[in-house]
Coordinates of C-alpha atoms in Angstrom, one line a residue:
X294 CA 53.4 -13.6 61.1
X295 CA 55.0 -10.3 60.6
X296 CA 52.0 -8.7 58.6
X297 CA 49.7 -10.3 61.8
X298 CA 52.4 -8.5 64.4
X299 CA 51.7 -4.8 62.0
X300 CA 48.1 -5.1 61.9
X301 CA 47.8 -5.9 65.4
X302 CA 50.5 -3.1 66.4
X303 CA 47.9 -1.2 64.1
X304 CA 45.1 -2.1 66.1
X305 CA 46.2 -1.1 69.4
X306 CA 46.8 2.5 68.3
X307 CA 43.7 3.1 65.9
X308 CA 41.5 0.0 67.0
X309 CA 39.1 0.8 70.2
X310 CA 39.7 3.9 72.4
X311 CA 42.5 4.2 71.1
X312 CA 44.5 4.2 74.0
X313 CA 48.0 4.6 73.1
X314 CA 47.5 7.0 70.5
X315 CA 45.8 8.8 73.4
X316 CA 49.0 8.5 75.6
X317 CA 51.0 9.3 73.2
X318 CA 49.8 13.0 72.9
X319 CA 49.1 13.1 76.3
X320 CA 53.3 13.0 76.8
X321 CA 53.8 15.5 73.5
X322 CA 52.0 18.1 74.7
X323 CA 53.5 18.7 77.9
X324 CA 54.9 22.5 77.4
X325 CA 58.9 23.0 77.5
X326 CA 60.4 26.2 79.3
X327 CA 61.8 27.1 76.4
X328 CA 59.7 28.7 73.8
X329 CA 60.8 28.2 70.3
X330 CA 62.7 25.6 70.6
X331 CA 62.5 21.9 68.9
X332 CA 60.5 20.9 72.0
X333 CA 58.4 23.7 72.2
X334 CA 57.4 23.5 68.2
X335 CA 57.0 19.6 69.0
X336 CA 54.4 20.4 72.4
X337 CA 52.3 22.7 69.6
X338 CA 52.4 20.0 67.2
X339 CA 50.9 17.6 69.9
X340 CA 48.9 20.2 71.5
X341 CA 46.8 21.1 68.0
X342 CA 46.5 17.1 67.3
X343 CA 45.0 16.7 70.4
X344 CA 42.5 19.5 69.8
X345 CA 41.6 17.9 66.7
X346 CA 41.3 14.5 68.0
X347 CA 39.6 15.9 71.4
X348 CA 36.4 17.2 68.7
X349 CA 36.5 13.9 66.5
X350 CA 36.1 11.9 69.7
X351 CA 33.1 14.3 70.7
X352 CA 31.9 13.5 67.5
X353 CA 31.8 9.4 68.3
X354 CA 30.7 9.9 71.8
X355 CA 27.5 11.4 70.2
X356 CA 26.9 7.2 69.8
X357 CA 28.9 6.4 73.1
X358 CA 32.1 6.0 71.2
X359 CA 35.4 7.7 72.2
X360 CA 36.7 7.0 69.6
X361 CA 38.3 9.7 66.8
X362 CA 38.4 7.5 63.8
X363 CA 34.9 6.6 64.9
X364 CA 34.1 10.7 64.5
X365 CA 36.4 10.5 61.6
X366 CA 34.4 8.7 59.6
X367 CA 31.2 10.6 60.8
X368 CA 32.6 13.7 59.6
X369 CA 33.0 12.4 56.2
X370 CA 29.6 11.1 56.5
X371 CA 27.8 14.6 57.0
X372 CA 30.0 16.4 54.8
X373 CA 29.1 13.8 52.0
X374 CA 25.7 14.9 52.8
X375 CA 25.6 18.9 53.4
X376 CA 28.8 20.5 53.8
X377 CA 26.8 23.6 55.7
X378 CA 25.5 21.5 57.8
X379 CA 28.6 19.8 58.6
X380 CA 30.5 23.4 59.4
X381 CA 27.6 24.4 61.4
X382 CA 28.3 21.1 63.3
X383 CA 32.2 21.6 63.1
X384 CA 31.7 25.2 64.4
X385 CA 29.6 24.2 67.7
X386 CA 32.8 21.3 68.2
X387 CA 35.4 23.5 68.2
X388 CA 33.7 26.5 70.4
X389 CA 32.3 23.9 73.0
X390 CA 35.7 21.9 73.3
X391 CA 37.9 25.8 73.3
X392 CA 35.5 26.7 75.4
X393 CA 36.2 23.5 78.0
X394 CA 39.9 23.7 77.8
X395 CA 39.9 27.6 78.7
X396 CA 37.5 27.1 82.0
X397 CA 39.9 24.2 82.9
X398 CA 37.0 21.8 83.1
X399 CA 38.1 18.0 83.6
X400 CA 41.2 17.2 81.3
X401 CA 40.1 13.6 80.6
X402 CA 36.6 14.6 80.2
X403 CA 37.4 17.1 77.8
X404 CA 39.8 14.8 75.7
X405 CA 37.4 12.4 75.7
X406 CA 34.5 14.7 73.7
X407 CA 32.4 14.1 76.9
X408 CA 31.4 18.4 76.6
X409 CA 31.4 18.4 72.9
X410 CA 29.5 15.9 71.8
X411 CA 25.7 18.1 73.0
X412 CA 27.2 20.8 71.0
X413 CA 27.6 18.5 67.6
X414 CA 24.2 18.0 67.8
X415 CA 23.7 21.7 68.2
X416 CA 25.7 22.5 65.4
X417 CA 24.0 19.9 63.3
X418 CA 20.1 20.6 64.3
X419 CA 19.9 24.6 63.8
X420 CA 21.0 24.7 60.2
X421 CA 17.9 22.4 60.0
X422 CA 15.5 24.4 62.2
X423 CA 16.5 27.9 61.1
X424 CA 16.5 29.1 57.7
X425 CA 18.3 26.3 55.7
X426 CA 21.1 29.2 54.2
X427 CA 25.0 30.1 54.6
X428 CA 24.6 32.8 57.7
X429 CA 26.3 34.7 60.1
X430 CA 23.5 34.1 62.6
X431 CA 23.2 30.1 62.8
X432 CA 26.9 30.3 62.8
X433 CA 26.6 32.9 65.5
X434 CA 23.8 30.7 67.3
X435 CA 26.4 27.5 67.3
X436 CA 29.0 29.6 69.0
X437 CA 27.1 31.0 71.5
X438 CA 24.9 27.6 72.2
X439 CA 27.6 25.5 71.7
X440 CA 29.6 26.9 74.5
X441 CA 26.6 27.2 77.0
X442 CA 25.7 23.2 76.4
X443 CA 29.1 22.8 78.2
X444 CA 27.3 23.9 81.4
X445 CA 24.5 22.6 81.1
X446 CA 26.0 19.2 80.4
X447 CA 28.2 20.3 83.5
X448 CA 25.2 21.1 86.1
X449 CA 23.1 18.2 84.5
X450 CA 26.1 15.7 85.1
X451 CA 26.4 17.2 88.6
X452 CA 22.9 17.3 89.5
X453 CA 22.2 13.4 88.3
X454 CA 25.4 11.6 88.6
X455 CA 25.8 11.5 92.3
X456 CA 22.3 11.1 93.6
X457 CA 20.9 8.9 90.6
X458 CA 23.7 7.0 89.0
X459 CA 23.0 8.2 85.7
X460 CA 24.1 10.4 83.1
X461 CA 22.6 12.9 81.3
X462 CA 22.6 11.6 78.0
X463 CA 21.7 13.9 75.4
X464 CA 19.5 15.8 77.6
X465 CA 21.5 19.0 77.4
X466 CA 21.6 19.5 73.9
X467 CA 17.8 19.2 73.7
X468 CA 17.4 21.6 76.2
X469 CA 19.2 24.4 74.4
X470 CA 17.7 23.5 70.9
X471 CA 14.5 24.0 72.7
X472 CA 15.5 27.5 74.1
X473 CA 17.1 28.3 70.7
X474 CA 14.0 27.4 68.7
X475 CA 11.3 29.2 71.0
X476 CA 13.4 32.3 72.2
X477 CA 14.0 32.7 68.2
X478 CA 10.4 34.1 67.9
X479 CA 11.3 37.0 69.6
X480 CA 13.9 38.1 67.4
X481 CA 13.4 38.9 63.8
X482 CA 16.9 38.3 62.7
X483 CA 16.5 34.6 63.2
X484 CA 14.2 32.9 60.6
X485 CA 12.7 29.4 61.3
X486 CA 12.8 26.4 58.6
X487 CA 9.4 25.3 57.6
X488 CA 10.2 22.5 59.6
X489 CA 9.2 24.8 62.6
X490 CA 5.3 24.4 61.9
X491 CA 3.0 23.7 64.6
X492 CA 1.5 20.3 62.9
X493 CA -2.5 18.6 63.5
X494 CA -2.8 15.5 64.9
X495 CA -3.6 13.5 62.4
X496 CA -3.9 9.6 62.3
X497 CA -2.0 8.6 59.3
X498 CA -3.5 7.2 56.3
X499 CA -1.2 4.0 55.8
X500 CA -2.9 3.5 51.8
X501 CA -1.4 6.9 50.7
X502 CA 2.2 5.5 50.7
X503 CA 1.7 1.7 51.2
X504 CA 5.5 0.0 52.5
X505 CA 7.5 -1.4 50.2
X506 CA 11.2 -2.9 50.9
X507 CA 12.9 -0.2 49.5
X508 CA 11.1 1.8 52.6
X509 CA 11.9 -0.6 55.4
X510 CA 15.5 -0.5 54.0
X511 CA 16.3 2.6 53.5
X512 CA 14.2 3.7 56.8
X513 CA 16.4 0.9 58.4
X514 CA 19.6 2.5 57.2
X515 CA 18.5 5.8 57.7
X516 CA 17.7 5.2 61.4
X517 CA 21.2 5.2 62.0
X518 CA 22.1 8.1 59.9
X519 CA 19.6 10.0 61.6
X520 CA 21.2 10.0 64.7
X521 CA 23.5 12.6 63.0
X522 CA 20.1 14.4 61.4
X523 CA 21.1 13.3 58.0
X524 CA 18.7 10.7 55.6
X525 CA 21.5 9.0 54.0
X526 CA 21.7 5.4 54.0
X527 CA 25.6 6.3 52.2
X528 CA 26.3 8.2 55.4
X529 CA 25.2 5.2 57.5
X530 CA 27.4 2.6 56.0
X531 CA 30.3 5.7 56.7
X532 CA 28.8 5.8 59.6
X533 CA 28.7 1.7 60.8
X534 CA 32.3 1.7 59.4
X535 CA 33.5 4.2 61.7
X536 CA 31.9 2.4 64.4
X537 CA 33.1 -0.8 64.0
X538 CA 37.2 0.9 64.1
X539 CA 36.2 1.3 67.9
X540 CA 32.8 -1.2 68.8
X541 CA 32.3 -4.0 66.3
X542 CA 29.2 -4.5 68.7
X543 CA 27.9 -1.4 69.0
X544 CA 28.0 -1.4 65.3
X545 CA 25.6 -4.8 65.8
X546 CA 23.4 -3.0 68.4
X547 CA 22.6 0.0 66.3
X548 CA 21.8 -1.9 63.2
X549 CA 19.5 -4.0 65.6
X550 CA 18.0 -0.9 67.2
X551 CA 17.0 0.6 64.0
X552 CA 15.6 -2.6 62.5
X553 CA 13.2 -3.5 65.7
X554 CA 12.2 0.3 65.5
X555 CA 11.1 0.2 61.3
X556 CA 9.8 -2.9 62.2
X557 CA 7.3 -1.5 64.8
X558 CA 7.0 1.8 63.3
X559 CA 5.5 -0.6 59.5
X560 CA 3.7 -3.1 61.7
X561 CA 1.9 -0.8 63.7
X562 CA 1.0 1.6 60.5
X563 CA 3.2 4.7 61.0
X564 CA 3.4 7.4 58.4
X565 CA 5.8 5.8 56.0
X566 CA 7.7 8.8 54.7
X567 CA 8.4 9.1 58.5
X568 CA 8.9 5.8 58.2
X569 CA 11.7 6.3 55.3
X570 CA 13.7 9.1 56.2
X571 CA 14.6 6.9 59.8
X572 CA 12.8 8.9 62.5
X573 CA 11.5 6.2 64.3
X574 CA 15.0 4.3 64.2
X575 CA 17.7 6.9 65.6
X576 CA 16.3 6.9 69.2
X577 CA 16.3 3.1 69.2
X578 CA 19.4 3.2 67.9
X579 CA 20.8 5.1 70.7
X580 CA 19.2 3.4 73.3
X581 CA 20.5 -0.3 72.2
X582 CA 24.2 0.9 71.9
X583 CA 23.8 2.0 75.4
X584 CA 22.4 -0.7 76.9
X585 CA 24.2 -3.4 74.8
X586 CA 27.5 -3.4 76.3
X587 CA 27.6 0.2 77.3
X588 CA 26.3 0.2 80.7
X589 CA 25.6 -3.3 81.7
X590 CA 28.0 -5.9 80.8
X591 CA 27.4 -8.1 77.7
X592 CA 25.2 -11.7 78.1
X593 CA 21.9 -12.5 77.6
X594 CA 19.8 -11.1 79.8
X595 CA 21.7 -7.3 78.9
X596 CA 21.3 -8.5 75.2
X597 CA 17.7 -8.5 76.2
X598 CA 17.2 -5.2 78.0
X599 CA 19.2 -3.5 74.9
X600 CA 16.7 -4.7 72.7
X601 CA 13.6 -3.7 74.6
X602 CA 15.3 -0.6 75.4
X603 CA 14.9 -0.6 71.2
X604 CA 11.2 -1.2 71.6
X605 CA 10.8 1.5 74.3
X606 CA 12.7 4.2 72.9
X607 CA 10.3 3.4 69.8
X608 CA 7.2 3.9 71.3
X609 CA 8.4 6.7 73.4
X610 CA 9.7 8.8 70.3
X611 CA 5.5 8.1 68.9
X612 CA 5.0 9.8 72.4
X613 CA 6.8 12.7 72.1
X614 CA 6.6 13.4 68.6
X615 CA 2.6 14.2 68.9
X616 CA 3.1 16.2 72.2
X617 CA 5.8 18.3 70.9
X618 CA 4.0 18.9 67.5
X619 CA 1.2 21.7 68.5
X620 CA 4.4 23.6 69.5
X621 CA 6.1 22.8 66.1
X622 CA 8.9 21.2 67.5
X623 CA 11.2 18.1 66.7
X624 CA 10.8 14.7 69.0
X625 CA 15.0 15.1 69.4
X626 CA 16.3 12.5 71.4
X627 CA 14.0 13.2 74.4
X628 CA 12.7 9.5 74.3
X629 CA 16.2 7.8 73.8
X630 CA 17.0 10.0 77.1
X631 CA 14.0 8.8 78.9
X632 CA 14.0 5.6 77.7
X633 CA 18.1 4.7 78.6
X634 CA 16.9 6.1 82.3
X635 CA 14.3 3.3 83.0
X636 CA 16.8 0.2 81.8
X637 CA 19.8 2.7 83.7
X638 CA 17.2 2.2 86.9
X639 CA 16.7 -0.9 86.9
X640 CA 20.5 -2.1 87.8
X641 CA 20.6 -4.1 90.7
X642 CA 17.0 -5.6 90.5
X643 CA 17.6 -8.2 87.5
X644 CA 19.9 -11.5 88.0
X645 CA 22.7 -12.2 86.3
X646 CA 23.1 -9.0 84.6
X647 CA 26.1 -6.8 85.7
X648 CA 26.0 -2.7 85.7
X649 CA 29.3 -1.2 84.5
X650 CA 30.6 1.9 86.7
X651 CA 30.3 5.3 85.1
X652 CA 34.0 5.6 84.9
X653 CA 35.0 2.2 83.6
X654 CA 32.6 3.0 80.4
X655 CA 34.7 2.3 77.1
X656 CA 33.3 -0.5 74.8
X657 CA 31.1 -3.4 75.0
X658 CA 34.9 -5.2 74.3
X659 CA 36.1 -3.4 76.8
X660 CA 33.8 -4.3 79.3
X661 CA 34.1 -8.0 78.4
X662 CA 37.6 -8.3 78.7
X663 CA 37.5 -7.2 82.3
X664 CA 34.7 -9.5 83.0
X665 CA 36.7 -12.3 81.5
X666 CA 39.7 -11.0 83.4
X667 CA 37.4 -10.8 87.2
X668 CA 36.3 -14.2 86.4
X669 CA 40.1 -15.6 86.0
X670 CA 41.3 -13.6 89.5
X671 CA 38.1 -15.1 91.3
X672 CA 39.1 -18.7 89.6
X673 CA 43.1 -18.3 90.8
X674 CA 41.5 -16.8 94.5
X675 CA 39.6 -19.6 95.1
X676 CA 42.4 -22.3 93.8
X677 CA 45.1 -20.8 96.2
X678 CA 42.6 -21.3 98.6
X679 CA 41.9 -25.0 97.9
X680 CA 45.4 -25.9 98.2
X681 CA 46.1 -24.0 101.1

């Protein structure tokens, strides 16, 4: 019973949002009048843990998860994988979340990763994109960039959230990587990857490569690593593991999203080295963890939208990925963005299926609980009024 009560106790500060943990440096780093003093070494203590867990969380909101073991294990993940990559990444974090925290924007938002987690994807995209070396200039290119995805996360939240409902997603950081990427032509100190190639549209030839398993695995696998711009089916087991700390069902959602999305990326004869490295999986991926639990609350019917939401995000990404080719540009996660919208659009016109509010977001579990709770208060209502 005791080792239950521990793990438990364990739970509640590491497991989910991690709530008390949260509180907990939320009273530390309340600065004393006295400077160096006990209590003003103990308020710089708390104030740099805070930092730190403030860019790991932006690091799991990049899946919808606030969560800093979740970004934790992420972390390890890409630094498994490439450790330039990773500082690029780590570099954007830290100059977007600074960069928050001097302007004063929202405290909770900020803590939360909600303005850093557009600049990890920054930070992990250019070294990609631009000349795959250890250099001042993509280093430079995350500072600057990072920061400025803060306000345009800031006047895209602004601009969408009151009138429409919805967030902006990931729509910031493809923005700027799009600026970043053209407006580098005009400079010659900024060298693009070969990955920067305008590319022919060309049907595939599915009996180059035919699919094997090892293909719809690892391209299964990958399509969750992806999401972080890594092929690594190690880093996605990291990856899941981290997840499932904060969302066991998120962890279930994005193993489903990148399975429909190989699945329909083999059946309906996609390029299978494409196929392999997980690009057709990541936006599905993103779009089931959002609507499986994330947005609407969790039944059937939502079970349902998430996966379709899969199966749209899929064919979108096809989409986007040939219009954005003749300019040599990457799909990003314009179709997980576009995708989310439509099922985000349709709350309110499909029975039985329950829209949570932007600012009640935390996990599918989450979400659950305080249906299960509703339901109880409603039950208790309506028997105080029987016996009245």
């Amino acid at each position: 019973m005791l080792v239950v009560n521990v793990l438990w106790e364990l739970y509640g500060w590491l497991g989910g949002t991690m709530p008390r943990w949260q509180r907990f440096l939320a009273a530390h780093a309340t600065e004393p009048e006295r400077r160096w003093s006990a209590l003003w070494i103990k308020y710089v203590l708390a104030t740099v843990a805070w930092f730190i867990d403030a860019n790991l969380r932006g690091m799991g909101q990049v899946l919808f998860l606030n969560s800093s073991i979740t970004g934790l294990f992420a972390l390890i993940a890409l630094l498994m994988h490439d450790t330039y990559q990773t500082t690029c990444c780590i570099i954007a974090l830290l100059s977007a979340t600074l960069f928050a925290t001097i302007m004063k924007f929202n405290a909770g938002a900020v803590s939360s990763g909600l303005f850093s987690f557009n600049a990890a994807l920054l930070g992990l995209s250019l070294p990609l994109f631009i000349d795959h070396r250890w250099n001042y200039i993509t280093m430079l290119l995350c500072v600057i960039f990072g920061s400025g995805s803060v306000l345009i996360q800031l006047a895209l939240g602004n601009l969408l959230i009151p009138k429409w409902g919805v967030p902006p997603f990931t729509l910031a950081f493809n923005l700027v990587f799009c600026c970043v990427i053209l407006g580098a032509f005009s400079f010659r100190a900024i060298e693009h990857s070969t990955l920067v190639l305008p590319v022919d549209l060309v049907v595939p030839n599915a009996h180059i490569a035919p699919y094997t398993a090892t293909v719809f695995f690892k391209g299964w696998l990958h399509g969750i690593s992806q999401v972080y711009f890594v092929d690594s089916w190690w880093s996605a087991i990291l990856i899941l593991i981290g997840m499932s700390f904060c969302s066991p069902i998120s962890g279930i959602f994005a193993l489903a999203g990148s399975f429909i999305a190989t699945s329909i990326a083999c059946m309906f004869g996609a390029d299978p080295v494409e196929v392999e490295l997980g690009l057709y999986g990541y936006n599905a991926v993103l779009g089931s963890v959002a609507m499986g639990g994330m947005f609407y609350e969790l039944n059937f019917r939502s079970s349902i939208l998430a996966l379709l939401c899969a199966v749209a995000c899929t064919f979108l990404y096809a989409a986007v990925r040939v219009l954005l080719s003749p300019w040599g540009l990457p799909a990003l996660t314009y179709s997980f963005v576009l995708g989310t919208w439509i099922f985000v659009f349709v709350q309110g016109s499909v029975g039985g299926v329950v829209p949570v509010d932007l600012l009640d977001i935390t996990t599918p579990e989450g979400a659950l609980r305080r249906a299960h709770h509703r339901k109880r208060d409603e039950k208790r209502r309506l028997a105080e009024r029987s016996s009245v």
